[in-house]
GROMACS .gro file of C-alpha atoms in nm:
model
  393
    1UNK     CA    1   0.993   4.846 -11.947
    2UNK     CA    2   1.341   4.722 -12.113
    3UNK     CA    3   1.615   4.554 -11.847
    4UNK     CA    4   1.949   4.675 -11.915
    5UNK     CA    5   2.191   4.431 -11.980
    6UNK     CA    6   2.575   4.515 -11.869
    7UNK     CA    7   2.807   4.331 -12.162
    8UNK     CA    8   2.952   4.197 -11.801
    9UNK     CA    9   2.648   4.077 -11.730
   10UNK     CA   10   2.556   3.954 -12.089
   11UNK     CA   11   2.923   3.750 -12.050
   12UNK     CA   12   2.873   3.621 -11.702
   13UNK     CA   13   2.483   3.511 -11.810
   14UNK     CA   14   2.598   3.328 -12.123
   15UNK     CA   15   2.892   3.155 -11.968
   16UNK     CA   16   2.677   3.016 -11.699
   17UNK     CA   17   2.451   2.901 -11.941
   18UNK     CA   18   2.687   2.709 -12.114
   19UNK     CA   19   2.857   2.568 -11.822
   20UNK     CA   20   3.171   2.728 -11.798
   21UNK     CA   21   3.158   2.971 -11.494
   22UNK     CA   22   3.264   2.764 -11.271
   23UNK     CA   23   3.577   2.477 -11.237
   24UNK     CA   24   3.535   2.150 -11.455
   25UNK     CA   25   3.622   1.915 -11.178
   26UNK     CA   26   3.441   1.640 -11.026
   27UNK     CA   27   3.365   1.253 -11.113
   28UNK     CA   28   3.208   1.214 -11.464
   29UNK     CA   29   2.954   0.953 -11.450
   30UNK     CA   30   2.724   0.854 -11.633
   31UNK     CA   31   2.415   1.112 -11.438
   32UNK     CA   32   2.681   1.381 -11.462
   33UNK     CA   33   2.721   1.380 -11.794
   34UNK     CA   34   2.390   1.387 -11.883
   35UNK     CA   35   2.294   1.697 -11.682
   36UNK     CA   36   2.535   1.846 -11.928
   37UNK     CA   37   2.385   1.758 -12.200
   38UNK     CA   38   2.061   1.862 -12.042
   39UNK     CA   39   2.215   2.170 -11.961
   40UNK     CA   40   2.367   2.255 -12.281
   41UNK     CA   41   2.025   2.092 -12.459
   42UNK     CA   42   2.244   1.914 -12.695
   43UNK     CA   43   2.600   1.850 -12.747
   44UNK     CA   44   2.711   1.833 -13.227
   45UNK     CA   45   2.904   1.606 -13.306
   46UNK     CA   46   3.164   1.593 -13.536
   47UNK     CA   47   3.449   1.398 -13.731
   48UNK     CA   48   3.716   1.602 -13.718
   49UNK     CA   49   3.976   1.446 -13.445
   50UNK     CA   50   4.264   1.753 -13.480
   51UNK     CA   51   4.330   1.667 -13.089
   52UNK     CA   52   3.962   1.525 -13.018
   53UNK     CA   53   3.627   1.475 -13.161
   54UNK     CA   54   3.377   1.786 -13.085
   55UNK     CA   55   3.153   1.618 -12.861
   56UNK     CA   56   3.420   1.459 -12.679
   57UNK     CA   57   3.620   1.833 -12.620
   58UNK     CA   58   3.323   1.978 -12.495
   59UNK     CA   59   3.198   1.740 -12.234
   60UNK     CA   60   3.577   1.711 -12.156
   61UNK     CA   61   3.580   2.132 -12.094
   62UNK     CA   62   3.297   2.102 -11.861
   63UNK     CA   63   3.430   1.764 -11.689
   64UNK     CA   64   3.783   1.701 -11.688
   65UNK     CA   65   3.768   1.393 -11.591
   66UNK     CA   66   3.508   1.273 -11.936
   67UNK     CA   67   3.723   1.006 -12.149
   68UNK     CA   68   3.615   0.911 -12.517
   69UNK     CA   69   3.401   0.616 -12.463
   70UNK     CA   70   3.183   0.762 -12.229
   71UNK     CA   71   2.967   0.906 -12.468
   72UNK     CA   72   2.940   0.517 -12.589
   73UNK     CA   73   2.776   0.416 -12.199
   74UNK     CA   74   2.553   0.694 -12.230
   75UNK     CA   75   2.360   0.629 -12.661
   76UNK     CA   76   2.429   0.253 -12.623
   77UNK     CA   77   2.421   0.061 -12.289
   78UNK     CA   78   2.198   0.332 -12.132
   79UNK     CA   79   1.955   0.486 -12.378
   80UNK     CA   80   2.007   0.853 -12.205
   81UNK     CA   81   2.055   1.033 -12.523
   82UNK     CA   82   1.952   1.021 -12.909
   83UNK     CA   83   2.131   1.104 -13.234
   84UNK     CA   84   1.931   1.376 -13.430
   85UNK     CA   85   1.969   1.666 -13.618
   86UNK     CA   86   1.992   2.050 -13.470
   87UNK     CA   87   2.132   2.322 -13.680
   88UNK     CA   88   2.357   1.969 -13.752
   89UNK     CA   89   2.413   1.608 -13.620
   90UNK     CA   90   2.381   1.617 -13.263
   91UNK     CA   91   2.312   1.442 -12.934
   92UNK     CA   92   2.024   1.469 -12.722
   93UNK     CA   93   1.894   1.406 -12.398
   94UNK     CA   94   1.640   1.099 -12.404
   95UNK     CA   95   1.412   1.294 -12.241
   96UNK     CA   96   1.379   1.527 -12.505
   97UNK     CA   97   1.262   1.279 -12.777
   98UNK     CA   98   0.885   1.344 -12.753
   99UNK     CA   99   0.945   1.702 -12.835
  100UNK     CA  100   1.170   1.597 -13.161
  101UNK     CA  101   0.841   1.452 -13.363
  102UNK     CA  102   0.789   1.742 -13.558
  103UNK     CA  103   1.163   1.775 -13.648
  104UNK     CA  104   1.127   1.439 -13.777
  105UNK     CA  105   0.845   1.575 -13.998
  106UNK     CA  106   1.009   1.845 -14.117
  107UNK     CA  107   1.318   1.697 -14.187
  108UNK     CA  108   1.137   1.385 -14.414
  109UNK     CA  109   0.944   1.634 -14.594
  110UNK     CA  110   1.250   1.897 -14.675
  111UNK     CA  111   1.437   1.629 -14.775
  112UNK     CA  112   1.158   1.447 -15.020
  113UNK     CA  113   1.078   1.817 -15.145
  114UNK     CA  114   1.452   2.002 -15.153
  115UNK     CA  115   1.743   1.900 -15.311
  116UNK     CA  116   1.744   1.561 -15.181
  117UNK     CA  117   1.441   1.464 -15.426
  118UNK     CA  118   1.687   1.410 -15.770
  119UNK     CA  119   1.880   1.139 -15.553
  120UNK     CA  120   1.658   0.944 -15.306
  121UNK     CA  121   1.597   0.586 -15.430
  122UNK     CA  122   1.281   0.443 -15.492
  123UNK     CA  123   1.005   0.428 -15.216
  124UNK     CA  124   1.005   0.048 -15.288
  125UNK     CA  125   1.408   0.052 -15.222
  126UNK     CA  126   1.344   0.240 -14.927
  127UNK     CA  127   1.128   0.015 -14.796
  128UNK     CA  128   1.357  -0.293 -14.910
  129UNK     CA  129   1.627  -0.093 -14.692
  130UNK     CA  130   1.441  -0.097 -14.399
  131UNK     CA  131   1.273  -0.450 -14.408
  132UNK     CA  132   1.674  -0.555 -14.393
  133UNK     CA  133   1.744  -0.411 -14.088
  134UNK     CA  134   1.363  -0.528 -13.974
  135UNK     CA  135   1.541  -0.913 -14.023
  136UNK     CA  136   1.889  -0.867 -14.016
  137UNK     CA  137   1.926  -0.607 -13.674
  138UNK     CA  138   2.172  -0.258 -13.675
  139UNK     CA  139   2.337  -0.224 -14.002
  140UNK     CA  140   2.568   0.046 -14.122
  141UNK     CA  141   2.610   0.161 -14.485
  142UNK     CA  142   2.892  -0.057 -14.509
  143UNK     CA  143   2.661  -0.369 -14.496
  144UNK     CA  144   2.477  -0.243 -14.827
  145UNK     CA  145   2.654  -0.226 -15.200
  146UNK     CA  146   2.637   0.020 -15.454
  147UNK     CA  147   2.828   0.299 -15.572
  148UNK     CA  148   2.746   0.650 -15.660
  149UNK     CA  149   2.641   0.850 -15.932
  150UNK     CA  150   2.877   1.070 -16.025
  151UNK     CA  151   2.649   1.215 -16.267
  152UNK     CA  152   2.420   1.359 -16.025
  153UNK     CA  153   2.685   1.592 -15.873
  154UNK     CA  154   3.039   1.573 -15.809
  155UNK     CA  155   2.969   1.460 -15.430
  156UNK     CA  156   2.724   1.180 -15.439
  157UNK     CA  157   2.644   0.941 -15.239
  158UNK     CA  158   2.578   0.601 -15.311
  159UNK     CA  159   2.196   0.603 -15.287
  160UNK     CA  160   2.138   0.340 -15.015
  161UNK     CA  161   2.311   0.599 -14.807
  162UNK     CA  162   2.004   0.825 -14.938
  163UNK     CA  163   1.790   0.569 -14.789
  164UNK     CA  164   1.927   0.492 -14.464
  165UNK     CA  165   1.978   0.869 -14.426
  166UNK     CA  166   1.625   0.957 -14.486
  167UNK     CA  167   1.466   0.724 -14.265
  168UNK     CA  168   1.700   0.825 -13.963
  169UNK     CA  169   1.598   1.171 -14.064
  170UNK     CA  170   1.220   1.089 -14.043
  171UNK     CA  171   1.296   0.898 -13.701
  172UNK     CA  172   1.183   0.573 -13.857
  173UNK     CA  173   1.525   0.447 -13.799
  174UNK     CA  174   1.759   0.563 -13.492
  175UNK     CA  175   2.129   0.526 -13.398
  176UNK     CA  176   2.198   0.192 -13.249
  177UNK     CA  177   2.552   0.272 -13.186
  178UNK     CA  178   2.878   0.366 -13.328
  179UNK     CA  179   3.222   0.203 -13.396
  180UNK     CA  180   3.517   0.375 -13.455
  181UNK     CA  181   3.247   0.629 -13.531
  182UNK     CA  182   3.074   0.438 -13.842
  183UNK     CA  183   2.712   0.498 -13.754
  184UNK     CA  184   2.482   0.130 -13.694
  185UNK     CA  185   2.103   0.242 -13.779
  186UNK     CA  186   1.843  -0.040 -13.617
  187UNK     CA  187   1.444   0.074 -13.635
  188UNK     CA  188   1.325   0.305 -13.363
  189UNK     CA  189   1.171   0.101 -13.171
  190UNK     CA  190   1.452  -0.126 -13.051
  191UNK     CA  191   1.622   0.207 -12.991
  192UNK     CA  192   1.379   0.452 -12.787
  193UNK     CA  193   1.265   0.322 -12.500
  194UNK     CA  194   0.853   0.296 -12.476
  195UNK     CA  195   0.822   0.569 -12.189
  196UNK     CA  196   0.957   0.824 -12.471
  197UNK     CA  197   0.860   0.664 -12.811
  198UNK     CA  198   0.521   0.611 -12.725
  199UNK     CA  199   0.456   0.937 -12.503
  200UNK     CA  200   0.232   1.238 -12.772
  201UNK     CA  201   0.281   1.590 -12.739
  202UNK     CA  202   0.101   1.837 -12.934
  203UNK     CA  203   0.247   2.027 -13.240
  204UNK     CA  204   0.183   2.341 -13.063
  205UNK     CA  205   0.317   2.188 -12.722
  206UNK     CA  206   0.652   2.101 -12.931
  207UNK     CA  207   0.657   2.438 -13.037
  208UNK     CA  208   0.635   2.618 -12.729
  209UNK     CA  209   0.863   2.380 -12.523
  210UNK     CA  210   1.134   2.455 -12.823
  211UNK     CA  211   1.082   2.818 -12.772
  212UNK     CA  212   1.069   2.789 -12.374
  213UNK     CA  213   1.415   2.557 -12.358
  214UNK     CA  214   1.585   2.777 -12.616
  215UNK     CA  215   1.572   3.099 -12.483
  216UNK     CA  216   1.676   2.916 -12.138
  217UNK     CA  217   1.991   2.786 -12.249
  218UNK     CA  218   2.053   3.109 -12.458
  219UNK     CA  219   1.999   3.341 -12.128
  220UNK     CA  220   1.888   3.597 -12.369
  221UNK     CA  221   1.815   3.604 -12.717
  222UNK     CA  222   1.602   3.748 -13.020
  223UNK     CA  223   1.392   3.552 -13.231
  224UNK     CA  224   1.628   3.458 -13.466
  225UNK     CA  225   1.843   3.351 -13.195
  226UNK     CA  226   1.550   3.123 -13.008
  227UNK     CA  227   1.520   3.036 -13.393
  228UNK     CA  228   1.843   2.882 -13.473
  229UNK     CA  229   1.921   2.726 -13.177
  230UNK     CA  230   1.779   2.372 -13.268
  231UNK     CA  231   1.658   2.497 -13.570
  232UNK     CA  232   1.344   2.252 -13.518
  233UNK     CA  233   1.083   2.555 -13.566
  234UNK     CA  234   1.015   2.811 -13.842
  235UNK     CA  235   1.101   3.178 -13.799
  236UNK     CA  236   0.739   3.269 -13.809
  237UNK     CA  237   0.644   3.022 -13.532
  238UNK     CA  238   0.891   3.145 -13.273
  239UNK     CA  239   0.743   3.535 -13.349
  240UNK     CA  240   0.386   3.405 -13.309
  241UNK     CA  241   0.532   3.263 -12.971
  242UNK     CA  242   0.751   3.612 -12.875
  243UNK     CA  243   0.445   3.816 -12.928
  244UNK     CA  244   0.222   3.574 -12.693
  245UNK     CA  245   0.200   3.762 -12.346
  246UNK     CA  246   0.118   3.442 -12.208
  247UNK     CA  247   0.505   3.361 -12.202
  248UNK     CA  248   0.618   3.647 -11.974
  249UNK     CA  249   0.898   3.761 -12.168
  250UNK     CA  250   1.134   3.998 -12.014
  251UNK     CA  251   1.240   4.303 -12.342
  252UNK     CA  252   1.598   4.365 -12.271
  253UNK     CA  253   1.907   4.619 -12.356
  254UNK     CA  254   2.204   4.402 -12.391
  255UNK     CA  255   2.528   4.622 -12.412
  256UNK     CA  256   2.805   4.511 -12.660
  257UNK     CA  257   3.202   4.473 -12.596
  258UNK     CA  258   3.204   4.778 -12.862
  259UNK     CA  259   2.948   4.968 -12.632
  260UNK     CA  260   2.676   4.923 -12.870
  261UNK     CA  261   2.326   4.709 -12.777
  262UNK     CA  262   2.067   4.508 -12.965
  263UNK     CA  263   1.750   4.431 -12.817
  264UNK     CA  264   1.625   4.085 -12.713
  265UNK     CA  265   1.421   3.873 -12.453
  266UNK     CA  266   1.487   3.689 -12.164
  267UNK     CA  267   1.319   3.419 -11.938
  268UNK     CA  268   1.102   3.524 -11.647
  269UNK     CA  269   1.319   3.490 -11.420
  270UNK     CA  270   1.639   3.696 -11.575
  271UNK     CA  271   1.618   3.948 -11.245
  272UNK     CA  272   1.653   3.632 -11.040
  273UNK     CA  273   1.949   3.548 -11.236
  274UNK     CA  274   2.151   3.859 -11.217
  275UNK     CA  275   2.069   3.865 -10.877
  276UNK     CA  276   2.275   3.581 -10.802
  277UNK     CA  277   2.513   3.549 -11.105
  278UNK     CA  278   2.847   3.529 -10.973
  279UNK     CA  279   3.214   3.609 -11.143
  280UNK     CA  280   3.352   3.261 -11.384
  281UNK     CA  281   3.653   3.077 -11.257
  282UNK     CA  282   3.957   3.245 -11.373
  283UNK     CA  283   3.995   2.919 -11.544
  284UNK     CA  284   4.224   2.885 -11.877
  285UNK     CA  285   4.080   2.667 -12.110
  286UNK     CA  286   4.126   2.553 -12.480
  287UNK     CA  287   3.778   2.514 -12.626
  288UNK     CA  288   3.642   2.330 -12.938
  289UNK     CA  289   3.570   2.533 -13.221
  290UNK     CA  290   3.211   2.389 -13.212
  291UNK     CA  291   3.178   2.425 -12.836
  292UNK     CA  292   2.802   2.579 -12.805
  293UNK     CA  293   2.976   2.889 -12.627
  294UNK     CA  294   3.127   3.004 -12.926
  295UNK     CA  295   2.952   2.815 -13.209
  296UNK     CA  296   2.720   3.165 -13.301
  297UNK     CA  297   3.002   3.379 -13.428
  298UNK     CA  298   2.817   3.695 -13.410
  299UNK     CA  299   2.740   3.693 -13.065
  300UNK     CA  300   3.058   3.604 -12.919
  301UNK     CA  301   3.195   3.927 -13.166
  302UNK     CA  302   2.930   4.108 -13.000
  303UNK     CA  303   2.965   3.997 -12.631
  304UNK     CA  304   3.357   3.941 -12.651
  305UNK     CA  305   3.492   4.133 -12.923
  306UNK     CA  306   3.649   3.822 -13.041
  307UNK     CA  307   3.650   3.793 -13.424
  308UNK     CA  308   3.643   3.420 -13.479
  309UNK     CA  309   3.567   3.174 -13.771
  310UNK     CA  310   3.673   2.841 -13.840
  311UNK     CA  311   3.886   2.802 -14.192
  312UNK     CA  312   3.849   2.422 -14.234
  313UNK     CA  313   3.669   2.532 -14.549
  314UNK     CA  314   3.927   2.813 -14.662
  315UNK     CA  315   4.166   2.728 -14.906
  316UNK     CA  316   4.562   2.721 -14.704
  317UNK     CA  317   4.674   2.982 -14.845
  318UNK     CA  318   4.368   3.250 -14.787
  319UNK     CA  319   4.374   3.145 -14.425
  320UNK     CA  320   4.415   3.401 -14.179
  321UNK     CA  321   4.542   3.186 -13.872
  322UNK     CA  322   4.517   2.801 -13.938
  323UNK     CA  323   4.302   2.482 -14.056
  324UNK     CA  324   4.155   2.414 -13.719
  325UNK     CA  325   4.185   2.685 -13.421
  326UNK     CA  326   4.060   2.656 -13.092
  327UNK     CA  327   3.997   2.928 -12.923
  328UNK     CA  328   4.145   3.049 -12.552
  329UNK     CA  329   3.879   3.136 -12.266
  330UNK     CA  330   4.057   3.266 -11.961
  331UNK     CA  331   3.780   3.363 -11.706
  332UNK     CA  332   3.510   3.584 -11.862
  333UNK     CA  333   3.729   3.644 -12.171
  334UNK     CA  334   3.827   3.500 -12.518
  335UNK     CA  335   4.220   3.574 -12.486
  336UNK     CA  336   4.345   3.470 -12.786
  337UNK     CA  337   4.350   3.123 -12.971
  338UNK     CA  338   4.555   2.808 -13.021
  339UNK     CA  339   4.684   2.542 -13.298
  340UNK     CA  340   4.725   2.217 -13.120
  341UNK     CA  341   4.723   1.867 -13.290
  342UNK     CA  342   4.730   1.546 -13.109
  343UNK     CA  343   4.926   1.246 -13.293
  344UNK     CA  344   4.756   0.929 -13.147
  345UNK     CA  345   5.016   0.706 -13.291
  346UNK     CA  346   5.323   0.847 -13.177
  347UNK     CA  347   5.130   0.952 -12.822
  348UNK     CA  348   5.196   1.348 -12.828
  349UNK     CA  349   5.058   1.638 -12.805
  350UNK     CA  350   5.208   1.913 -13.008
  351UNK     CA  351   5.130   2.282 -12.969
  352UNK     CA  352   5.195   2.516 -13.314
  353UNK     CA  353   5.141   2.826 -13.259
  354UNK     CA  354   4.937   3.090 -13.025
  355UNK     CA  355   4.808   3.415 -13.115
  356UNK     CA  356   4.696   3.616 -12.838
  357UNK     CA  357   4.421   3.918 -12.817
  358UNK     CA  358   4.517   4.254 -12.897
  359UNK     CA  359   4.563   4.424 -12.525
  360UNK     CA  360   4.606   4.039 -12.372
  361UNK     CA  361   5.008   4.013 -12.258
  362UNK     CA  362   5.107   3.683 -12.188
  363UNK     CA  363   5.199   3.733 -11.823
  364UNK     CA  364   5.384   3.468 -11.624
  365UNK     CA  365   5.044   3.384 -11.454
  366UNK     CA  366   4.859   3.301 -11.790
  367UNK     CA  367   5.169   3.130 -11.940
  368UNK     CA  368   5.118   2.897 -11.615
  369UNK     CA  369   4.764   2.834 -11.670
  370UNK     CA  370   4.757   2.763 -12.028
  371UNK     CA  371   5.041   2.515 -11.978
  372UNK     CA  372   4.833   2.365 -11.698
  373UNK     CA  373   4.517   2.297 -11.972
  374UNK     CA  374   4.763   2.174 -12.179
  375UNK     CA  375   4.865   1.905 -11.952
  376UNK     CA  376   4.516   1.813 -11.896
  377UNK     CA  377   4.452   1.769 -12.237
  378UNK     CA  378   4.739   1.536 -12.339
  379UNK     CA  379   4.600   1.350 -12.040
  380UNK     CA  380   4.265   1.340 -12.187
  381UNK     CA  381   4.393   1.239 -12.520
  382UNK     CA  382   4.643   0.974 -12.355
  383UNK     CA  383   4.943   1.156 -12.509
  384UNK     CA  384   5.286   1.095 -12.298
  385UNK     CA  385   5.453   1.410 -12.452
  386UNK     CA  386   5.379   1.762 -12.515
  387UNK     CA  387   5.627   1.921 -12.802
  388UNK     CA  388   5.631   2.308 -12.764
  389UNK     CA  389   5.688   2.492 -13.103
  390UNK     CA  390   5.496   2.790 -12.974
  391UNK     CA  391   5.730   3.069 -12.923
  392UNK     CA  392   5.576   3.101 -12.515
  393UNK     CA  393   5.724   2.771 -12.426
   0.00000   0.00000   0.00000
């Protein structure tokens, strides 16, 4: 029998899941932030800094009181988390590593097989690259010469940076740690502690735990969904797993914004869920474009009815609303979006322009509340003044 989803529901369930139903208060140590990333299962990151990096924004919308080097304590002086690739560069929970061996597999042998193979140096080079940071300790590419060949394609690297790339792909090297956000790569077993390193898991185990931890964090999802979410598993594999009555799948209805549905599954224990899913804060906040809440674009169209993409990659003058636009959650609704940019130098905050939702008024109320988030995040930023150029202020 198929559970019917409200689209209320569907909101309230995925909001939850990400960590924003309820107020992002509290002290942000070092435990707390890692139940977030536990929570969230991994947190991209990014170099874009329009106001803040991405991994920085989105611990910071889930704990106000996260500040930039934070995430430092947490990969470097604490070995809680991991650098690896998702669906793209990403941090991870330490405790996760055993169940990342296959994704180091897979990623080695798409890169010595794909597009990668016209460009990776020698295997003797690669091993020359790695026998350096054997002697020498945590190197970045800035520690090795060479220059790239233009020849190849118009964006090549210089092939060392194959190298060190490949072998942090294949988990033969790991992220040391980062300065002003230049990645150090040291061998992965001065990285990963023992307990995790050391500890096997079984293909098939790695595959159902991916499945398992997916469709947690995703509430609800089809198989493309439980698919893409670390993108560490083949299409086919998570359908093998789906169609395995072992897992005690729940078939669900969800309804749409637009009043239509697509059918999914849930975890076991969805009916426990709704039972005691409760309303989100009425919370305004201004989210990163690759927060996890909004990063699949479909599903926030279909659960929202927000229409959303990000035009870092569309030339200026095809863009619809702006290089890089966050959007505006107010409670269990996208409300409109924002184009804010954050000039470090000059310590300010300055706020563009805002486009709100078609049927969203900007009452007195959410005027308040948005300049509220605002304030927070020139505190978060260390910015001493906010310019208004917004026609609300």
């Amino acid at each position: 029998m198929t559970l019917e989803i409200t689209n209320r529901q569907a909101r309230w369930l995925w909001l939850e899941a990400q960590g924003l139903n309820k107020p992002p208060t509290g002290p942000a140590t070092t435990d707390r932030l890692r139940e977030i990333i536990q929570q969230l299962g991994f947190v991209q990151l990014d170099t874009i800094r329009v106001v803040a990096r991405a991994h920085d924004h989105i611990l910071w919308s889930r704990n106000q009181n996260y500040r930039e080097d934070m995430m430092h304590i947490l990969l470097t002086e604490e070995r809680q988390v991991f650098e690896h690739f998702t669906h793209d560069a990403s941090i991870l929970p330490m405790a996760f590593y055993p169940y990342w061996q296959r994704q180091f597999g897979r990623m080695a042998a798409q890169l010595k097989n794909g597009t990668w193979a016209k460009v990776m140096p020698p295997g003797k080079d690669i091993t020359a690259i790695r026998a350096r940071i054997k002697a020498e300790g945590a190197l970045s590419t800035k520690d090795f010469s060479g220059k790239a060949d233009k020849s190849v394609h118009a964006w090549a690297r210089p092939a060392h940076k194959y190298g060190l790339d490949y072998l942090w792909y294949a988990g033969d090297l790991a992220t040391c740690h980062r300065h002003n956000f230049i990645k150090y790569y040291d061998l992965s077993e001065r990285v990963i502690p023992a307990q995790w390193r050391e500890r096997h898991v079984s293909d098939q185990e790695q595959i159902d735990w991916l499945c398992h931890q997916a469709l947690n964090r995703l509430a609800f999802g089809t198989e493309g969904d439980i698919q893409r979410f670390w993108s560490a598993t083949d299409l086919a594999e998570v359908k093998h797993w789906c169609s395995n009555t072992s897992n005690s799948l729940i078939p669900v209805e969800i309804k749409h914004a637009d009043k239509s549905s697509h059918l999914a599954f849930a975890p076991a224990d969805i009916e426990a869920r709704l039972e005691t899913l409760r309303a989100p804060t009425s919370r305004l906040r201004i989210l990163n474009p690759f927060d996890p809440l909004v990063r699949d674009r479909d599903r926030i169209q279909r659960l929202f009815g927000f229409d959303y993409r990000i035009e870092i990659f569309v030339p200026a003058a095809k863009r619809q609303y702006g290089y890089y636009i966050y959007p505006l959650l107010e409670g269990d609704r996208l409300v409109g979006r924002i184009e804010i940019r954050a000039d470090r130098k000059k310590s300010t905050l300055c706020v563009e322009n805002i486009w709100w939702e078609s049927g969203v008024g900007s009452t007195g109320n959410r005027l308040a509340k948005l300049a509220s988030e605002i304030e927070r995040m020139a505190r978060f930023v260390g910015a001493s003044d906010i310019i208004r150029k917004d026609r609300t202020s």
